[in-house]
C-alpha cells in the first residue's frame, strides 16, 4: 500500500548533474513513487546563481541559503552535487543533525573525510549513499559493499576517468600527441578548461581511495593513494607498447597483498596487453575489474561521467534511501573492521618497461644488465637499435618492487654509456 505523505528531498547544486536529477524526479515521478512506496517531492534547491533560468524547476523552490535549507527539519533526503570540500562537508553533517539522510556524488570529500561523514551518519541514525561518486552510471559501490559482502575481494583494477581514457585512446588510434588529443577532448566537452584534476590523476586517485576502502574493509584516504599523471606519455611510448602487443591506459589499482596483511592503492599510466578487456575500452567510457575469491573476475563497464549517467546513479541511491526511510531502517554504513595497513608504493611489485638512450658501442648491454642484476631485478626481454654512435635500449623486466626498480634506474643514470632514461612505464593486466 502506497503512503500518501510525500518524502521531501532537497537538492544542493543544480548544475549539469543536479538539473538532470530534478528533471528525472519530475518526469518519472509516478514510477519513482511506485518503486519507493511513496511520492517524492522536491522541497528545495540551493544554488549560487538564483537568477538563472532552470527549466522545469519552480523558482519558489530556489534559494541561495543552503544552510537554512538543510536545517529545515522536515527533509527526508538531501542530495549533494555541489562538489568540493567546503561547504559540502558542513552541509552534509548539518543535514544529518537535522534529520535527513544524504545522497552524494562528492568523490573528493568522501576520499578525504569519508570516515567522519559515516560517523556523523551513524550518530544520527541516517544513511550516506554515494554510488555516483565513482564511475558515473556504472553500479560499482553497491555491488562491492552489498553483493560481494560475503566474499573476499583481492583486487580492483580499472579505468575510472573518462577524460584520460578519451585522450589516451585518441593517441593510440590516431597517433596524435598528448596536447593534440587533449585539445580534441576539450573541444568535445570531455575535458574541463583546467584538466589538471583528470590528467594528473587526482580524480582517479579519489575514486581509488573510495574503492579500496570498501573492497578491503579498511580506511583508505586520498593521501594513501600513490598518484602519477599521464601528461608525460608520448607517441613513442605507444609505439613501444604496440611492439609488445600492448596499449596504454591510466589505471586505478587497489590490491590486497599476497599474504593478506596489507593493501595498496595507486593510480598511474600502464601498458596492458591488447588481449585484456580493458585495452578495448574506448573513448570516454569507464571499466572496472573486481577479482574475488568466490566470484572470480567481474567486469563493470559503461559511461563514467556526464549529467544523465551520473543522475542515474544518484536516483538509484535516492530510491534506496527513501525505501529505508519508509521502513524505518538504514542501509550499510562504513565497514572498516579489517583496518589493514596501506603499504607504500615502494613495496608494490609489478613489471616494468624502461627505455634508455645509450651509446652505440660494444659492452653497453652488458653494463646495463649488470646493474639490473646487482639490484635484484630480473630482465625478461631486451631490444636494441641505433646508429651513428647513439642507440635506444628497451628493457622489460620480470616482476620487481618499485623500490628495487628505483635503485636500478638511479644506478643506470650514473653509467657513462647511458645518455638518459627516456621513459619508465609499468606493465599491468597479465
Coordinates of C-alpha atoms in Angstrom, one line a residue:
X1 CA 0.0 0.0 0.0
X2 CA 1.4 3.4 -1.0
X3 CA 2.0 6.0 1.6
X4 CA 0.3 9.3 0.7
X5 CA 2.6 11.7 2.5
X6 CA 5.5 12.6 0.2
X7 CA 9.1 12.2 1.1
X8 CA 10.8 15.6 0.9
X9 CA 14.1 15.9 -1.0
X10 CA 16.4 18.9 -1.1
X11 CA 18.9 19.4 -3.8
X12 CA 22.3 21.1 -3.2
X13 CA 23.5 22.2 -6.6
X14 CA 21.7 22.4 -9.8
X15 CA 24.4 22.2 -12.5
X16 CA 24.7 19.5 -15.1
X17 CA 24.0 16.7 -12.7
X18 CA 21.6 18.4 -10.3
X19 CA 19.4 19.7 -13.1
X20 CA 19.2 16.2 -14.5
X21 CA 18.3 14.8 -11.1
X22 CA 15.5 17.3 -10.8
X23 CA 14.2 16.6 -14.3
X24 CA 14.1 12.8 -13.7
X25 CA 12.4 13.3 -10.4
X26 CA 9.7 15.3 -12.2
X27 CA 9.3 13.2 -15.4
X28 CA 9.5 9.9 -13.7
X29 CA 7.5 10.9 -10.6
X30 CA 4.9 8.2 -10.9
X31 CA 7.4 5.4 -11.5
X32 CA 9.6 6.6 -8.6
X33 CA 6.6 6.7 -6.3
X34 CA 5.6 3.1 -7.2
X35 CA 9.1 1.8 -6.7
X36 CA 9.6 3.6 -3.4
X37 CA 6.1 3.2 -2.0
X38 CA 5.5 6.9 -1.5
X39 CA 5.6 10.1 -3.6
X40 CA 8.9 12.0 -3.7
X41 CA 8.7 15.8 -3.6
X42 CA 11.4 18.3 -4.5
X43 CA 11.3 20.6 -1.5
X44 CA 14.1 23.0 -2.2
X45 CA 17.1 23.7 -4.5
X46 CA 20.2 25.5 -3.2
X47 CA 22.2 27.3 -5.9
X48 CA 24.8 30.1 -6.2
X49 CA 23.0 32.0 -9.0
X50 CA 19.3 32.3 -8.3
X51 CA 18.5 34.4 -11.3
X52 CA 19.5 31.7 -13.8
X53 CA 16.5 30.1 -15.6
X54 CA 16.1 26.4 -14.6
X55 CA 13.7 24.7 -16.8
X56 CA 11.1 22.5 -15.0
X57 CA 12.0 23.9 -11.5
X58 CA 9.6 26.1 -9.6
X59 CA 11.5 29.4 -8.9
X60 CA 9.9 29.4 -5.5
X61 CA 12.0 26.3 -4.5
X62 CA 15.3 28.0 -5.4
X63 CA 17.4 29.5 -2.6
X64 CA 21.0 30.7 -2.1
X65 CA 20.9 29.8 1.6
X66 CA 21.9 26.2 1.6
X67 CA 22.4 26.1 5.4
X68 CA 18.9 27.2 6.1
X69 CA 17.6 24.6 3.6
X70 CA 19.3 21.7 5.3
X71 CA 18.3 22.9 8.7
X72 CA 14.6 22.9 7.9
X73 CA 13.9 19.7 9.9
X74 CA 11.2 18.3 7.6
X75 CA 13.5 16.9 4.9
X76 CA 13.9 13.2 4.4
X77 CA 16.8 13.2 2.0
X78 CA 19.4 15.8 0.9
X79 CA 21.1 15.2 -2.4
X80 CA 24.6 16.9 -2.6
X81 CA 26.0 17.5 -6.0
X82 CA 28.0 20.7 -5.5
X83 CA 31.3 19.0 -5.1
X84 CA 34.4 20.2 -3.3
X85 CA 35.3 20.0 0.4
X86 CA 33.5 23.0 1.9
X87 CA 30.7 24.0 2.3
X88 CA 29.7 20.5 1.2
X89 CA 31.2 18.8 4.4
X90 CA 29.4 21.2 6.8
X91 CA 26.1 21.0 4.8
X92 CA 26.1 17.2 4.9
X93 CA 26.8 16.9 8.6
X94 CA 24.2 19.6 9.3
X95 CA 21.7 17.6 7.2
X96 CA 22.3 14.5 9.4
X97 CA 21.9 16.5 12.6
X98 CA 18.5 17.9 11.4
X99 CA 17.0 14.5 10.4
X100 CA 17.9 14.0 6.8
X101 CA 19.8 11.1 5.1
X102 CA 22.2 12.1 2.3
X103 CA 23.0 11.0 -1.2
X104 CA 26.3 12.5 -2.5
X105 CA 28.4 12.4 -5.7
X106 CA 31.3 14.1 -4.0
X107 CA 34.3 11.8 -4.5
X108 CA 36.9 14.4 -3.3
X109 CA 35.1 14.8 0.1
X110 CA 34.5 11.1 0.6
X111 CA 38.1 10.2 -0.2
X112 CA 39.3 12.8 2.3
X113 CA 36.7 12.6 5.1
X114 CA 34.6 9.5 4.4
X115 CA 35.2 8.1 7.9
X116 CA 34.0 11.3 9.6
X117 CA 30.9 11.5 7.3
X118 CA 30.0 7.9 8.0
X119 CA 30.4 8.5 11.8
X120 CA 28.1 11.5 11.6
X121 CA 25.5 9.5 9.7
X122 CA 25.7 6.7 12.2
X123 CA 25.5 9.0 15.2
X124 CA 22.2 10.4 13.8
X125 CA 20.8 7.1 12.5
X126 CA 20.8 8.2 8.9
X127 CA 22.0 6.9 5.5
X128 CA 25.0 8.1 3.5
X129 CA 24.9 6.7 -0.1
X130 CA 27.4 7.7 -2.8
X131 CA 27.1 5.4 -5.9
X132 CA 27.6 8.5 -8.2
X133 CA 31.0 9.3 -6.7
X134 CA 32.7 6.6 -8.6
X135 CA 32.3 5.7 -12.3
X136 CA 29.1 7.6 -13.1
X137 CA 26.2 5.3 -14.1
X138 CA 28.2 2.1 -13.5
X139 CA 26.8 0.1 -10.5
X140 CA 30.0 -0.4 -8.5
X141 CA 29.7 0.8 -4.9
X142 CA 26.6 -1.2 -4.1
X143 CA 28.0 -4.5 -5.6
X144 CA 31.2 -4.0 -3.6
X145 CA 29.6 -3.3 -0.3
X146 CA 26.4 -5.4 -0.6
X147 CA 26.5 -8.0 -3.4
X148 CA 30.1 -9.1 -2.5
X149 CA 29.7 -8.6 1.3
X150 CA 30.2 -12.3 1.8
X151 CA 33.2 -12.7 -0.5
X152 CA 36.9 -11.6 -0.1
X153 CA 37.9 -9.0 -2.7
X154 CA 41.6 -9.2 -3.6
X155 CA 41.9 -6.7 -6.4
X156 CA 40.1 -3.8 -8.1
X157 CA 41.6 -2.7 -11.4
X158 CA 40.1 -0.3 -13.8
X159 CA 39.7 2.9 -15.9
X160 CA 37.8 5.3 -13.7
X161 CA 38.3 8.6 -15.6
X162 CA 36.6 9.2 -19.0
X163 CA 38.7 12.2 -19.9
X164 CA 42.0 10.5 -19.6
X165 CA 40.7 7.4 -21.4
X166 CA 39.5 9.5 -24.3
X167 CA 42.9 11.2 -24.6
X168 CA 44.9 8.0 -24.4
X169 CA 42.6 6.3 -26.8
X170 CA 43.0 9.1 -29.3
X171 CA 46.7 8.9 -29.0
X172 CA 46.6 5.2 -29.6
X173 CA 44.2 5.1 -32.5
X174 CA 45.2 8.2 -34.4
X175 CA 48.8 8.7 -33.5
X176 CA 48.1 12.1 -32.0
X177 CA 50.4 13.7 -29.5
X178 CA 49.2 14.4 -25.9
X179 CA 48.4 18.1 -26.5
X180 CA 46.6 17.4 -29.7
X181 CA 44.4 14.7 -28.1
X182 CA 43.8 17.0 -25.1
X183 CA 42.7 19.8 -27.4
X184 CA 40.2 17.5 -29.1
X185 CA 38.9 16.3 -25.7
X186 CA 38.4 19.9 -24.6
X187 CA 36.6 20.9 -27.9
X188 CA 34.2 17.9 -27.5
X189 CA 33.5 18.8 -23.8
X190 CA 35.2 15.8 -22.3
X191 CA 37.9 17.8 -20.7
X192 CA 37.5 20.9 -18.4
X193 CA 39.1 24.2 -19.2
X194 CA 41.6 23.3 -16.5
X195 CA 42.1 19.5 -16.9
X196 CA 44.6 19.1 -14.0
X197 CA 42.3 17.0 -11.8
X198 CA 41.9 14.5 -14.6
X199 CA 45.2 14.3 -16.4
X200 CA 47.3 14.4 -13.2
X201 CA 45.3 11.6 -11.7
X202 CA 43.7 13.4 -8.8
X203 CA 40.2 12.4 -9.8
X204 CA 41.1 8.8 -10.3
X205 CA 43.0 8.7 -7.0
X206 CA 40.0 9.9 -5.0
X207 CA 37.9 7.1 -6.6
X208 CA 40.7 4.6 -5.9
X209 CA 40.6 5.6 -2.2
X210 CA 36.8 5.0 -2.0
X211 CA 37.0 1.7 -3.9
X212 CA 39.9 0.4 -1.8
X213 CA 38.2 1.3 1.5
X214 CA 35.0 -0.6 0.6
X215 CA 36.7 -3.5 -1.1
X216 CA 39.2 -4.2 1.8
X217 CA 37.1 -3.0 4.8
X218 CA 39.9 -0.6 5.6
X219 CA 40.0 3.2 5.8
X220 CA 42.0 4.4 2.8
X221 CA 42.3 8.2 2.4
X222 CA 43.3 10.1 -0.6
X223 CA 46.8 10.7 0.9
X224 CA 47.3 6.9 1.0
X225 CA 46.9 6.6 -2.8
X226 CA 50.1 6.8 -5.0
X227 CA 49.3 9.1 -7.9
X228 CA 51.1 9.6 -11.2
X229 CA 49.6 11.6 -14.1
X230 CA 49.7 10.9 -17.8
X231 CA 51.0 14.2 -19.2
X232 CA 54.4 12.6 -20.0
X233 CA 53.0 9.8 -22.1
X234 CA 54.3 10.2 -25.6
X235 CA 53.6 8.8 -29.1
X236 CA 56.9 6.9 -28.7
X237 CA 55.5 5.2 -25.6
X238 CA 52.6 4.0 -27.6
X239 CA 54.9 2.8 -30.4
X240 CA 56.8 0.7 -27.8
X241 CA 53.6 -0.6 -26.3
X242 CA 52.4 -1.8 -29.8
X243 CA 55.7 -3.6 -30.3
X244 CA 54.9 -5.5 -27.1
X245 CA 51.3 -6.2 -28.1
X246 CA 50.0 -3.6 -25.6
X247 CA 48.3 -0.3 -25.3
X248 CA 48.4 2.4 -22.5
X249 CA 45.7 3.2 -20.0
X250 CA 45.6 5.3 -16.9
X251 CA 44.6 2.7 -14.3
X252 CA 43.4 2.8 -10.7
X253 CA 44.7 -0.3 -9.0
X254 CA 43.7 -1.4 -5.5
X255 CA 45.3 -4.7 -4.3
X256 CA 45.4 -6.9 -1.2
X257 CA 48.9 -8.2 -0.5
X258 CA 49.5 -11.9 -1.2
X259 CA 49.8 -12.6 2.5
X260 CA 46.6 -10.6 3.2
X261 CA 48.3 -8.4 5.7
X262 CA 48.2 -5.1 3.9
X263 CA 46.7 -3.2 0.9
X264 CA 47.9 -0.8 -1.7
X265 CA 46.1 1.8 -3.8
X266 CA 47.7 3.5 -6.8
X267 CA 46.9 5.5 -10.0
X268 CA 49.3 5.7 -12.9
X269 CA 49.7 5.0 -16.7
X270 CA 50.4 1.4 -17.5
X271 CA 50.9 -0.8 -20.5
X272 CA 48.3 -3.6 -20.7
X273 CA 48.1 -6.4 -23.3
X274 CA 45.7 -6.0 -26.2
X275 CA 44.1 -9.3 -25.1
X276 CA 42.9 -7.7 -21.9
X277 CA 39.3 -6.4 -21.9
X278 CA 40.4 -3.1 -20.5
X279 CA 42.5 -2.5 -23.7
X280 CA 39.3 -2.3 -25.7
X281 CA 37.6 0.3 -23.5
X282 CA 37.3 3.2 -25.9
X283 CA 36.5 6.9 -25.8
X284 CA 35.3 8.4 -22.5
X285 CA 34.0 5.1 -21.2
X286 CA 35.0 3.5 -17.8
X287 CA 35.5 -0.1 -16.9
X288 CA 36.5 -1.8 -13.7
X289 CA 37.6 -5.4 -12.9
X290 CA 36.9 -6.8 -9.5
X291 CA 38.7 -10.0 -8.5
X292 CA 37.5 -12.0 -5.5
X293 CA 37.9 -15.5 -4.0
X294 CA 34.5 -16.9 -4.7
X295 CA 33.1 -14.8 -7.6
X296 CA 36.3 -14.7 -9.6
X297 CA 36.6 -11.9 -12.1
X298 CA 33.8 -9.5 -12.6
X299 CA 33.8 -6.6 -15.0
X300 CA 31.7 -3.4 -14.8
X301 CA 31.5 -1.2 -17.9
X302 CA 29.7 1.9 -19.0
X303 CA 29.7 5.7 -19.2
X304 CA 31.6 7.1 -16.3
X305 CA 30.5 10.7 -16.3
X306 CA 28.0 13.2 -17.7
X307 CA 24.7 14.6 -16.5
X308 CA 22.4 11.7 -17.3
X309 CA 24.6 8.8 -16.4
X310 CA 25.6 10.4 -13.0
X311 CA 22.0 11.4 -12.3
X312 CA 21.0 7.7 -12.9
X313 CA 23.3 6.7 -10.1
X314 CA 22.0 9.5 -7.8
X315 CA 18.4 8.4 -8.4
X316 CA 19.3 4.8 -7.7
X317 CA 20.6 5.9 -4.3
X318 CA 17.6 8.1 -3.7
X319 CA 15.2 5.3 -4.2
X320 CA 17.2 3.0 -1.8
X321 CA 17.4 5.7 0.9
X322 CA 13.7 6.6 0.5
X323 CA 12.8 2.9 0.9
X324 CA 14.9 2.8 4.1
X325 CA 13.1 5.9 5.4
X326 CA 9.7 4.3 4.9
X327 CA 10.9 1.0 6.5
X328 CA 12.5 2.8 9.5
X329 CA 15.9 1.3 8.7
X330 CA 19.3 2.3 7.4
X331 CA 21.5 0.7 4.8
X332 CA 25.1 -0.5 5.2
X333 CA 27.4 2.1 6.7
X334 CA 31.2 2.1 6.8
X335 CA 32.9 -1.2 7.1
X336 CA 36.5 -0.7 8.3
X337 CA 36.9 -3.6 10.7
X338 CA 39.9 -5.1 8.9
X339 CA 42.0 -2.0 9.5
X340 CA 44.7 -3.2 7.2
X341 CA 47.9 -1.1 6.8
X342 CA 48.3 0.7 3.5
X343 CA 51.7 -0.2 2.1
X344 CA 53.9 2.5 0.3
X345 CA 54.5 2.4 -3.4
X346 CA 58.0 1.1 -2.9
X347 CA 56.6 -2.2 -1.8
X348 CA 54.4 -2.7 -4.9
X349 CA 55.6 -5.5 -7.2
X350 CA 55.0 -5.3 -11.0
X351 CA 56.7 -5.5 -14.4
X352 CA 58.4 -2.5 -15.9
X353 CA 59.2 -1.2 -19.4
X354 CA 62.3 1.0 -19.4
X355 CA 63.6 2.9 -22.5
X356 CA 67.2 4.1 -22.3
X357 CA 69.2 6.3 -24.6
X358 CA 72.7 4.8 -24.7
X359 CA 76.0 4.9 -26.6
X360 CA 76.1 2.6 -29.6
X361 CA 79.2 0.7 -28.8
X362 CA 80.3 -2.8 -27.6
X363 CA 79.7 -3.7 -23.9
X364 CA 76.8 -1.3 -23.2
X365 CA 74.2 -4.1 -22.9
X366 CA 76.5 -6.0 -20.6
X367 CA 76.9 -2.9 -18.3
X368 CA 73.2 -2.3 -18.2
X369 CA 72.4 -6.0 -17.5
X370 CA 74.9 -6.0 -14.7
X371 CA 73.2 -3.0 -13.0
X372 CA 69.8 -4.8 -13.1
X373 CA 71.4 -7.9 -11.7
X374 CA 73.1 -6.0 -8.8
X375 CA 69.7 -4.6 -7.8
X376 CA 67.9 -7.9 -7.9
X377 CA 65.8 -7.0 -10.9
X378 CA 65.4 -9.8 -13.4
X379 CA 65.3 -9.0 -17.2
X380 CA 62.6 -10.6 -19.3
X381 CA 63.4 -9.1 -22.8
X382 CA 65.8 -6.6 -24.3
X383 CA 65.6 -4.8 -27.6
X384 CA 68.4 -2.6 -29.0
X385 CA 68.6 -0.4 -32.1
X386 CA 70.8 2.5 -33.1
X387 CA 73.3 4.1 -35.5
X388 CA 75.8 6.9 -35.7
X389 CA 77.0 6.4 -32.1
X390 CA 73.6 6.6 -30.5
X391 CA 71.2 3.8 -29.6
X392 CA 68.0 3.0 -27.9
X393 CA 67.8 0.2 -25.4
X394 CA 64.4 -1.1 -24.3
X395 CA 64.3 -3.4 -21.2
X396 CA 61.3 -5.2 -20.0
X397 CA 61.6 -6.7 -16.5
X398 CA 60.1 -9.6 -14.7
X399 CA 58.1 -8.6 -11.6
X400 CA 60.1 -6.4 -9.3
X401 CA 59.4 -3.9 -6.4
X402 CA 59.1 -0.3 -7.2
X403 CA 61.9 0.4 -4.7
X404 CA 64.2 -2.1 -6.4
X405 CA 63.4 -0.6 -9.8
X406 CA 64.1 2.9 -8.5
X407 CA 67.5 1.9 -7.2
X408 CA 68.2 0.3 -10.6
X409 CA 67.3 3.5 -12.5
X410 CA 69.4 5.7 -10.2
X411 CA 72.4 3.4 -10.8
X412 CA 71.8 3.4 -14.6
X413 CA 71.9 7.2 -14.7
X414 CA 75.4 7.1 -13.3
X415 CA 76.8 5.0 -16.2
X416 CA 78.8 7.0 -18.8
X417 CA 77.3 4.9 -21.6
X418 CA 73.7 5.8 -20.6
X419 CA 72.7 9.2 -22.1
X420 CA 69.3 9.3 -20.4
X421 CA 66.2 7.4 -19.3
X422 CA 63.6 8.2 -22.0
X423 CA 60.7 6.6 -20.2
X424 CA 59.6 4.2 -17.5
X425 CA 56.2 2.5 -17.5
X426 CA 54.6 -0.2 -15.5
X427 CA 53.1 -3.3 -17.3
X428 CA 49.9 -4.5 -15.7
X429 CA 46.9 -6.8 -16.5
X430 CA 48.8 -10.0 -17.1

